Amino acid sequence: MATSVKYFGANGWLIDLSSIRILVDPWLTGDLTFDPGGWLVRGILKEKFDPPENIDLILLTQGLSDHSHRETLKLFDLNTPILGSDSASKLAKEIGFRNVEIIKPNSQLQFQNIQIEATKGAPVPAPENGYIIRSSSSSIYIEPH
């Protein structure tokens, strides 16, 4: 099966790899704000995206708002598996996701028929994650910075 990707802007991607649908760092609706609040920095989507259907995994590289957007994550079924960095996994658990797994750099795991390896990502301020995602027929690397 061919690999396909769809870009949602900012850091968001939908990856179809070996019949697995992986949503990466989605920001699909609402404004994007960072601490200390929207009065300092506010991102506005040029277009709102409908949440993609049949997501097998949400993969989060960081816990920052432009990677783990609370309003967007709340659009998904809380049983959707989440895999992410320490900070992203903490946020997903706060939202109420039930199947959250932390993956640290230099670790790897099997998810259905694909392998996911975490790499050391950007220090923002603590190092977050990049990912190598492999199937039997192709691979893709994601590092948002």
Short mmCIF file of C-alpha atoms in Angstrom, two decimals:
data_model
loop_
_atom_site.label_atom_id
_atom_site.label_comp_id
_atom_site.label_asym_id
_atom_site.label_seq_id
_atom_site.Cartn_x
_atom_site.Cartn_y
_atom_site.Cartn_z
CA MET A 1 0.00 0.00 0.00
CA ALA A 2 1.24 3.48 -0.85
CA THR A 3 2.05 6.05 1.80
CA SER A 4 0.08 9.28 1.65
CA VAL A 5 0.24 12.47 3.66
CA LYS A 6 -2.05 15.45 4.08
CA TYR A 7 -0.83 18.74 5.53
CA PHE A 8 -3.14 20.72 7.82
CA GLY A 9 -0.91 23.74 8.31
CA ALA A 10 1.27 24.63 11.28
CA ASN A 11 2.61 21.25 12.50
CA GLY A 12 -0.37 19.07 11.60
CA TRP A 13 -0.20 16.05 9.32
CA LEU A 14 -2.32 13.04 8.52
CA ILE A 15 -0.19 10.07 7.50
CA ASP A 16 -1.61 6.92 5.91
CA LEU A 17 1.07 4.25 6.18
CA SER A 18 0.34 0.53 5.73
CA SER A 19 -3.39 1.03 6.35
CA ILE A 20 -2.68 2.91 9.62
CA ARG A 21 -4.03 6.47 9.89
CA ILE A 22 -1.77 8.59 12.09
CA LEU A 23 -2.66 12.17 12.99
CA VAL A 24 0.40 14.19 13.99
CA ASP A 25 0.28 17.41 16.05
CA PRO A 26 -3.18 18.52 14.91
CA TRP A 27 -4.47 22.09 15.09
CA LEU A 28 -7.79 21.96 13.25
CA THR A 29 -10.01 24.52 14.97
CA GLY A 30 -9.91 27.53 17.28
CA ASP A 31 -7.13 29.94 18.07
CA LEU A 32 -3.61 29.04 19.07
CA THR A 33 -2.30 30.73 22.19
CA PHE A 34 0.80 30.37 24.30
CA ASP A 35 1.41 31.26 27.93
CA PRO A 36 1.06 33.80 29.38
CA GLY A 37 -2.04 34.16 27.19
CA GLY A 38 -3.63 35.19 23.90
CA TRP A 39 -2.95 38.83 24.62
CA LEU A 40 0.73 38.20 23.84
CA VAL A 41 0.74 35.60 21.05
CA ARG A 42 -2.32 34.37 19.15
CA GLY A 43 -2.44 32.22 16.02
CA ILE A 44 -5.55 32.19 13.87
CA LEU A 45 -6.34 29.43 11.38
CA LYS A 46 -6.97 30.59 7.83
CA GLU A 47 -9.43 27.73 7.47
CA LYS A 48 -11.08 25.33 9.88
CA PHE A 49 -10.59 21.63 9.14
CA ASP A 50 -13.05 18.85 9.87
CA PRO A 51 -11.46 16.20 12.06
CA PRO A 52 -10.30 13.29 9.91
CA GLU A 53 -12.18 10.06 10.44
CA ASN A 54 -10.95 6.60 11.36
CA ILE A 55 -7.81 7.76 13.14
CA ASP A 56 -5.81 4.82 14.50
CA LEU A 57 -3.26 6.88 16.43
CA ILE A 58 -2.62 10.48 17.44
CA LEU A 59 1.12 11.11 17.57
CA LEU A 60 2.26 14.20 19.50
CA THR A 61 5.80 15.51 19.29
CA GLN A 62 5.51 18.13 22.04
CA GLY A 63 3.22 19.41 24.76
CA LEU A 64 3.25 22.99 23.47
CA SER A 65 -0.01 24.37 22.08
CA ASP A 66 1.09 24.32 18.45
CA HIS A 67 1.67 20.56 18.72
CA SER A 68 -0.86 19.47 21.36
CA HIS A 69 -3.76 21.84 20.75
CA ARG A 70 -6.32 21.26 23.51
CA GLU A 71 -9.38 22.45 21.60
CA THR A 72 -8.53 20.21 18.65
CA LEU A 73 -7.72 17.16 20.76
CA LYS A 74 -11.11 17.47 22.45
CA LEU A 75 -12.73 16.77 19.05
CA PHE A 76 -11.55 13.13 19.12
CA ASP A 77 -12.88 10.05 20.87
CA LEU A 78 -11.12 9.71 24.24
CA ASN A 79 -10.41 6.05 23.41
CA THR A 80 -8.17 7.05 20.49
CA PRO A 81 -4.62 5.91 21.27
CA ILE A 82 -2.17 8.74 21.95
CA LEU A 83 1.60 8.37 21.74
CA GLY A 84 3.79 11.29 22.69
CA SER A 85 6.53 12.97 24.61
CA ASP A 86 6.29 13.36 28.39
CA SER A 87 4.70 16.80 28.17
CA ALA A 88 2.28 15.86 25.37
CA SER A 89 1.19 12.68 27.16
CA LYS A 90 0.55 14.61 30.36
CA LEU A 91 -1.71 17.03 28.49
CA ALA A 92 -3.60 14.18 26.76
CA LYS A 93 -4.24 12.55 30.14
CA GLU A 94 -5.49 15.89 31.55
CA ILE A 95 -7.99 16.07 28.67
CA GLY A 96 -9.19 12.57 29.55
CA PHE A 97 -7.69 10.30 26.90
CA ARG A 98 -7.70 6.74 28.22
CA ASN A 99 -4.99 5.10 26.08
CA VAL A 100 -1.92 7.34 26.44
CA GLU A 101 1.64 6.11 26.12
CA ILE A 102 4.84 8.05 26.67
CA ILE A 103 7.73 7.38 24.35
CA LYS A 104 11.16 8.80 25.08
CA PRO A 105 13.98 9.52 22.61
CA ASN A 106 15.96 6.42 21.61
CA SER A 107 12.96 4.20 22.36
CA GLN A 108 10.82 2.31 19.89
CA LEU A 109 7.60 0.37 19.90
CA GLN A 110 5.35 -1.58 17.62
CA PHE A 111 1.88 -0.17 16.86
CA GLN A 112 -0.17 -2.62 14.87
CA ASN A 113 1.97 -3.31 11.78
CA ILE A 114 4.29 -0.29 12.01
CA GLN A 115 7.33 0.53 14.11
CA ILE A 116 7.67 3.95 15.75
CA GLU A 117 11.03 5.17 16.99
CA ALA A 118 11.36 8.37 19.01
CA THR A 119 14.35 10.59 18.30
CA LYS A 120 15.66 13.54 20.26
CA GLY A 121 13.81 16.58 18.98
CA ALA A 122 14.14 20.28 19.53
CA PRO A 123 14.92 21.61 23.03
CA VAL A 124 11.86 23.81 23.72
CA PRO A 125 13.07 24.19 26.53
CA ALA A 126 13.41 20.46 27.31
CA PRO A 127 14.09 18.13 24.39
CA GLU A 128 10.89 16.87 22.83
CA ASN A 129 10.38 14.13 20.20
CA GLY A 130 10.92 13.50 16.55
CA TYR A 131 9.75 10.20 15.08
CA ILE A 132 10.80 7.63 12.53
CA ILE A 133 7.75 5.64 11.45
CA ARG A 134 8.46 2.43 9.52
CA SER A 135 6.32 -0.11 7.74
CA SER A 136 7.43 -3.08 5.69
CA SER A 137 7.29 -0.96 2.53
CA SER A 138 8.21 2.61 3.51
CA SER A 139 9.21 5.01 6.23
CA ILE A 140 8.81 8.65 7.15
CA TYR A 141 10.65 10.97 9.56
CA ILE A 142 8.96 13.78 11.49
CA GLU A 143 10.74 16.44 13.51
CA PRO A 144 8.75 19.63 13.75
CA HIS A 145 11.69 22.00 13.95
#
